[in-house]
């Protein structure tokens, strides 16, 4: 691995700058608007298939991450095992997630789809407890 790029204001212990808050706000607006925008784009007026919309979003995100990687000079992944792990994780964590979410959104309302997404942490907590990988604690149950 190469050395990391320039340090950010988060690394120095300084409070995050306005750009960090603006970026977080932008990400939240983009994430929150997916259900409504996706429903409109997949509707009869535009007729975009869920898989096509998922691939367009993934391609757009890949371009943003490549530009950020080059601009920030972050370390490259050079180990083939790490690359294979990242490829498998991205296939299930991003590609399948987007495709299934958008396929479900096509058949339901944006509100129902958003409510289901909001329950993901609850299901993750329950699965870790049932499989023995974690324990239900008061703090985790409280959110």
PDB file of N, CA and C in Angstrom, residues 80-138:
ATOM      1  N   UNK A  80      -4.733  -9.224  -4.160  1.00  0.00           N
ATOM      2  CA  UNK A  80      -5.807  -9.858  -4.935  1.00  0.00           C
ATOM      3  C   UNK A  80      -6.914 -10.418  -4.048  1.00  0.00           C
ATOM      4  N   UNK A  81      -6.542 -10.926  -2.872  1.00  0.00           N
ATOM      5  CA  UNK A  81      -7.572 -11.452  -1.965  1.00  0.00           C
ATOM      6  C   UNK A  81      -8.489 -10.327  -1.493  1.00  0.00           C
ATOM      7  N   UNK A  82      -7.916  -9.174  -1.194  1.00  0.00           N
ATOM      8  CA  UNK A  82      -8.738  -8.026  -0.797  1.00  0.00           C
ATOM      9  C   UNK A  82      -9.634  -7.572  -1.946  1.00  0.00           C
ATOM     10  N   UNK A  83      -9.098  -7.605  -3.158  1.00  0.00           N
ATOM     11  CA  UNK A  83      -9.903  -7.208  -4.329  1.00  0.00           C
ATOM     12  C   UNK A  83     -11.082  -8.154  -4.524  1.00  0.00           C
ATOM     13  N   UNK A  84     -10.837  -9.460  -4.352  1.00  0.00           N
ATOM     14  CA  UNK A  84     -11.928 -10.429  -4.496  1.00  0.00           C
ATOM     15  C   UNK A  84     -12.972 -10.246  -3.408  1.00  0.00           C
ATOM     16  N   UNK A  85     -12.519  -9.998  -2.182  1.00  0.00           N
ATOM     17  CA  UNK A  85     -13.468  -9.740  -1.083  1.00  0.00           C
ATOM     18  C   UNK A  85     -14.297  -8.497  -1.369  1.00  0.00           C
ATOM     19  N   UNK A  86     -13.647  -7.438  -1.812  1.00  0.00           N
ATOM     20  CA  UNK A  86     -14.374  -6.200  -2.130  1.00  0.00           C
ATOM     21  C   UNK A  86     -15.364  -6.413  -3.270  1.00  0.00           C
ATOM     22  N   UNK A  87     -14.973  -7.203  -4.268  1.00  0.00           N
ATOM     23  CA  UNK A  87     -15.877  -7.486  -5.383  1.00  0.00           C
ATOM     24  C   UNK A  87     -17.101  -8.265  -4.896  1.00  0.00           C
ATOM     25  N   UNK A  88     -16.897  -9.264  -4.048  1.00  0.00           N
ATOM     26  CA  UNK A  88     -18.027 -10.045  -3.522  1.00  0.00           C
ATOM     27  C   UNK A  88     -18.914  -9.186  -2.635  1.00  0.00           C
ATOM     28  N   UNK A  89     -18.295  -8.408  -1.756  1.00  0.00           N
ATOM     29  CA  UNK A  89     -19.088  -7.547  -0.867  1.00  0.00           C
ATOM     30  C   UNK A  89     -19.863  -6.495  -1.653  1.00  0.00           C
ATOM     31  N   UNK A  90     -19.245  -5.919  -2.678  1.00  0.00           N
ATOM     32  CA  UNK A  90     -19.954  -4.905  -3.456  1.00  0.00           C
ATOM     33  C   UNK A  90     -21.090  -5.525  -4.260  1.00  0.00           C
ATOM     34  N   UNK A  91     -20.902  -6.768  -4.705  1.00  0.00           N
ATOM     35  CA  UNK A  91     -21.973  -7.428  -5.456  1.00  0.00           C
ATOM     36  C   UNK A  91     -23.218  -7.592  -4.592  1.00  0.00           C
ATOM     37  N   UNK A  92     -23.024  -8.035  -3.367  1.00  0.00           N
ATOM     38  CA  UNK A  92     -24.178  -8.250  -2.500  1.00  0.00           C
ATOM     39  C   UNK A  92     -24.590  -6.985  -1.758  1.00  0.00           C
ATOM     40  N   UNK A  93     -23.648  -6.184  -1.344  1.00  0.00           N
ATOM     41  CA  UNK A  93     -23.959  -5.002  -0.542  1.00  0.00           C
ATOM     42  C   UNK A  93     -24.427  -3.818  -1.341  1.00  0.00           C
ATOM     43  N   UNK A  94     -24.100  -3.771  -2.611  1.00  0.00           N
ATOM     44  CA  UNK A  94     -24.488  -2.617  -3.428  1.00  0.00           C
ATOM     45  C   UNK A  94     -25.383  -3.050  -4.582  1.00  0.00           C
ATOM     46  N   UNK A  95     -24.874  -3.916  -5.447  1.00  0.00           N
ATOM     47  CA  UNK A  95     -25.604  -4.281  -6.668  1.00  0.00           C
ATOM     48  C   UNK A  95     -26.924  -4.971  -6.341  1.00  0.00           C
ATOM     49  N   UNK A  96     -26.866  -6.035  -5.572  1.00  0.00           N
ATOM     50  CA  UNK A  96     -28.094  -6.767  -5.236  1.00  0.00           C
ATOM     51  C   UNK A  96     -29.027  -5.893  -4.400  1.00  0.00           C
ATOM     52  N   UNK A  97     -28.473  -5.138  -3.476  1.00  0.00           N
ATOM     53  CA  UNK A  97     -29.276  -4.253  -2.630  1.00  0.00           C
ATOM     54  C   UNK A  97     -30.051  -3.255  -3.487  1.00  0.00           C
ATOM     55  N   UNK A  98     -29.370  -2.573  -4.390  1.00  0.00           N
ATOM     56  CA  UNK A  98     -30.034  -1.594  -5.246  1.00  0.00           C
ATOM     57  C   UNK A  98     -31.076  -2.249  -6.149  1.00  0.00           C
ATOM     58  N   UNK A  99     -30.695  -3.343  -6.788  1.00  0.00           N
ATOM     59  CA  UNK A  99     -31.615  -4.006  -7.719  1.00  0.00           C
ATOM     60  C   UNK A  99     -32.871  -4.495  -7.002  1.00  0.00           C
ATOM     61  N   UNK A 100     -32.702  -5.116  -5.837  1.00  0.00           N
ATOM     62  CA  UNK A 100     -33.864  -5.627  -5.109  1.00  0.00           C
ATOM     63  C   UNK A 100     -34.719  -4.494  -4.547  1.00  0.00           C
ATOM     64  N   UNK A 101     -34.076  -3.443  -4.017  1.00  0.00           N
ATOM     65  CA  UNK A 101     -34.835  -2.308  -3.504  1.00  0.00           C
ATOM     66  C   UNK A 101     -35.674  -1.677  -4.618  1.00  0.00           C
ATOM     67  N   UNK A 102     -35.064  -1.447  -5.772  1.00  0.00           N
ATOM     68  CA  UNK A 102     -35.784  -0.799  -6.864  1.00  0.00           C
ATOM     69  C   UNK A 102     -36.846  -1.711  -7.468  1.00  0.00           C
ATOM     70  N   UNK A 103     -36.597  -3.012  -7.502  1.00  0.00           N
ATOM     71  CA  UNK A 103     -37.624  -3.949  -7.976  1.00  0.00           C
ATOM     72  C   UNK A 103     -38.817  -3.933  -7.023  1.00  0.00           C
ATOM     73  N   UNK A 104     -38.554  -3.890  -5.720  1.00  0.00           N
ATOM     74  CA  UNK A 104     -39.639  -3.795  -4.745  1.00  0.00           C
ATOM     75  C   UNK A 104     -40.359  -2.459  -4.827  1.00  0.00           C
ATOM     76  N   UNK A 105     -39.609  -1.395  -5.051  1.00  0.00           N
ATOM     77  CA  UNK A 105     -40.202  -0.058  -5.165  1.00  0.00           C
ATOM     78  C   UNK A 105     -41.153   0.020  -6.360  1.00  0.00           C
ATOM     79  N   UNK A 106     -40.794  -0.675  -7.428  1.00  0.00           N
ATOM     80  CA  UNK A 106     -41.657  -0.692  -8.609  1.00  0.00           C
ATOM     81  C   UNK A 106     -43.054  -1.214  -8.264  1.00  0.00           C
ATOM     82  N   UNK A 107     -43.124  -2.155  -7.296  1.00  0.00           N
ATOM     83  CA  UNK A 107     -44.384  -2.813  -6.974  1.00  0.00           C
ATOM     84  C   UNK A 107     -45.083  -2.265  -5.739  1.00  0.00           C
ATOM     85  N   UNK A 108     -44.532  -1.219  -5.113  1.00  0.00           N
ATOM     86  CA  UNK A 108     -45.137  -0.679  -3.895  1.00  0.00           C
ATOM     87  C   UNK A 108     -45.007   0.837  -3.887  1.00  0.00           C
ATOM     88  N   UNK A 109     -45.390   1.442  -2.779  1.00  0.00           N
ATOM     89  CA  UNK A 109     -45.306   2.904  -2.676  1.00  0.00           C
ATOM     90  C   UNK A 109     -43.949   3.316  -2.113  1.00  0.00           C
ATOM     91  N   UNK A 110     -43.523   4.557  -2.378  1.00  0.00           N
ATOM     92  CA  UNK A 110     -42.267   5.038  -1.794  1.00  0.00           C
ATOM     93  C   UNK A 110     -42.279   5.003  -0.262  1.00  0.00           C
ATOM     94  N   UNK A 111     -43.440   5.246   0.341  1.00  0.00           N
ATOM     95  CA  UNK A 111     -43.530   5.235   1.801  1.00  0.00           C
ATOM     96  C   UNK A 111     -43.286   3.832   2.345  1.00  0.00           C
ATOM     97  N   UNK A 112     -43.927   2.829   1.747  1.00  0.00           N
ATOM     98  CA  UNK A 112     -43.743   1.450   2.203  1.00  0.00           C
ATOM     99  C   UNK A 112     -42.293   1.011   2.022  1.00  0.00           C
ATOM    100  N   UNK A 113     -41.693   1.362   0.890  1.00  0.00           N
ATOM    101  CA  UNK A 113     -40.302   0.989   0.638  1.00  0.00           C
ATOM    102  C   UNK A 113     -39.366   1.645   1.646  1.00  0.00           C
ATOM    103  N   UNK A 114     -39.609   2.902   1.969  1.00  0.00           N
ATOM    104  CA  UNK A 114     -38.772   3.618   2.925  1.00  0.00           C
ATOM    105  C   UNK A 114     -38.928   3.044   4.329  1.00  0.00           C
ATOM    106  N   UNK A 115     -40.139   2.664   4.694  1.00  0.00           N
ATOM    107  CA  UNK A 115     -40.347   2.052   6.009  1.00  0.00           C
ATOM    108  C   UNK A 115     -39.612   0.716   6.127  1.00  0.00           C
ATOM    109  N   UNK A 116     -39.624  -0.053   5.057  1.00  0.00           N
ATOM    110  CA  UNK A 116     -38.906  -1.326   5.077  1.00  0.00           C
ATOM    111  C   UNK A 116     -37.405  -1.080   5.232  1.00  0.00           C
ATOM    112  N   UNK A 117     -36.875  -0.110   4.508  1.00  0.00           N
ATOM    113  CA  UNK A 117     -35.449   0.221   4.612  1.00  0.00           C
ATOM    114  C   UNK A 117     -35.108   0.666   6.034  1.00  0.00           C
ATOM    115  N   UNK A 118     -36.005   1.413   6.651  1.00  0.00           N
ATOM    116  CA  UNK A 118     -35.751   1.904   8.012  1.00  0.00           C
ATOM    117  C   UNK A 118     -35.700   0.776   9.039  1.00  0.00           C
ATOM    118  N   UNK A 119     -36.262  -0.378   8.719  1.00  0.00           N
ATOM    119  CA  UNK A 119     -36.244  -1.498   9.664  1.00  0.00           C
ATOM    120  C   UNK A 119     -35.000  -2.383   9.523  1.00  0.00           C
ATOM    121  N   UNK A 120     -34.146  -2.095   8.559  1.00  0.00           N
ATOM    122  CA  UNK A 120     -32.956  -2.928   8.344  1.00  0.00           C
ATOM    123  C   UNK A 120     -32.103  -3.060   9.606  1.00  0.00           C
ATOM    124  N   UNK A 121     -31.821  -1.975  10.341  1.00  0.00           N
ATOM    125  CA  UNK A 121     -31.020  -2.149  11.565  1.00  0.00           C
ATOM    126  C   UNK A 121     -31.688  -3.066  12.590  1.00  0.00           C
ATOM    127  N   UNK A 122     -33.003  -3.047  12.657  1.00  0.00           N
ATOM    128  CA  UNK A 122     -33.720  -3.918  13.595  1.00  0.00           C
ATOM    129  C   UNK A 122     -33.512  -5.373  13.202  1.00  0.00           C
ATOM    130  N   UNK A 123     -33.677  -5.681  11.925  1.00  0.00           N
ATOM    131  CA  UNK A 123     -33.481  -7.047  11.456  1.00  0.00           C
ATOM    132  C   UNK A 123     -32.026  -7.487  11.632  1.00  0.00           C
ATOM    133  N   UNK A 124     -31.079  -6.589  11.376  1.00  0.00           N
ATOM    134  CA  UNK A 124     -29.666  -6.923  11.556  1.00  0.00           C
ATOM    135  C   UNK A 124     -29.379  -7.267  13.016  1.00  0.00           C
ATOM    136  N   UNK A 125     -29.944  -6.491  13.925  1.00  0.00           N
ATOM    137  CA  UNK A 125     -29.764  -6.762  15.349  1.00  0.00           C
ATOM    138  C   UNK A 125     -30.347  -8.128  15.721  1.00  0.00           C
ATOM    139  N   UNK A 126     -31.542  -8.408  15.245  1.00  0.00           N
ATOM    140  CA  UNK A 126     -32.180  -9.693  15.547  1.00  0.00           C
ATOM    141  C   UNK A 126     -31.405 -10.869  14.955  1.00  0.00           C
ATOM    142  N   UNK A 127     -30.901 -10.713  13.749  1.00  0.00           N
ATOM    143  CA  UNK A 127     -30.145 -11.799  13.109  1.00  0.00           C
ATOM    144  C   UNK A 127     -28.861 -12.066  13.875  1.00  0.00           C
ATOM    145  N   UNK A 128     -28.166 -11.010  14.319  1.00  0.00           N
ATOM    146  CA  UNK A 128     -26.939 -11.244  15.097  1.00  0.00           C
ATOM    147  C   UNK A 128     -27.246 -11.939  16.415  1.00  0.00           C
ATOM    148  N   UNK A 129     -28.380 -11.621  17.018  1.00  0.00           N
ATOM    149  CA  UNK A 129     -28.747 -12.270  18.281  1.00  0.00           C
ATOM    150  C   UNK A 129     -29.126 -13.737  18.055  1.00  0.00           C
ATOM    151  N   UNK A 130     -29.910 -14.006  17.013  1.00  0.00           N
ATOM    152  CA  UNK A 130     -30.364 -15.367  16.740  1.00  0.00           C
ATOM    153  C   UNK A 130     -29.191 -16.269  16.333  1.00  0.00           C
ATOM    154  N   UNK A 131     -28.242 -15.736  15.573  1.00  0.00           N
ATOM    155  CA  UNK A 131     -27.112 -16.542  15.118  1.00  0.00           C
ATOM    156  C   UNK A 131     -25.997 -16.639  16.156  1.00  0.00           C
ATOM    157  N   UNK A 132     -26.137 -15.946  17.277  1.00  0.00           N
ATOM    158  CA  UNK A 132     -25.132 -16.007  18.328  1.00  0.00           C
ATOM    159  C   UNK A 132     -23.929 -15.109  18.101  1.00  0.00           C
ATOM    160  N   UNK A 133     -23.979 -14.234  17.127  1.00  0.00           N
ATOM    161  CA  UNK A 133     -22.855 -13.338  16.850  1.00  0.00           C
ATOM    162  C   UNK A 133     -22.922 -12.058  17.675  1.00  0.00           C
ATOM    163  N   UNK A 134     -23.987 -11.868  18.396  1.00  0.00           N
ATOM    164  CA  UNK A 134     -24.136 -10.684  19.231  1.00  0.00           C
ATOM    165  C   UNK A 134     -25.194 -10.917  20.282  1.00  0.00           C
ATOM    166  N   UNK A 135     -25.243 -10.025  21.251  1.00  0.00           N
ATOM    167  CA  UNK A 135     -26.239 -10.146  22.318  1.00  0.00           C
ATOM    168  C   UNK A 135     -27.147  -8.939  22.294  1.00  0.00           C
ATOM    169  N   UNK A 136     -28.402  -9.171  22.663  1.00  0.00           N
ATOM    170  CA  UNK A 136     -29.344  -8.068  22.782  1.00  0.00           C
ATOM    171  C   UNK A 136     -29.063  -7.336  24.092  1.00  0.00           C
ATOM    172  N   UNK A 137     -28.692  -6.092  23.979  1.00  0.00           N
ATOM    173  CA  UNK A 137     -28.421  -5.279  25.145  1.00  0.00           C
ATOM    174  C   UNK A 137     -29.402  -4.115  25.178  1.00  0.00           C
ATOM    175  N   UNK A 138     -29.599  -3.554  26.332  1.00  0.00           N
ATOM    176  CA  UNK A 138     -30.521  -2.439  26.470  1.00  0.00           C
ATOM    177  C   UNK A 138     -30.163  -1.293  25.550  1.00  0.00           C
TER     178      UNK A 138
END
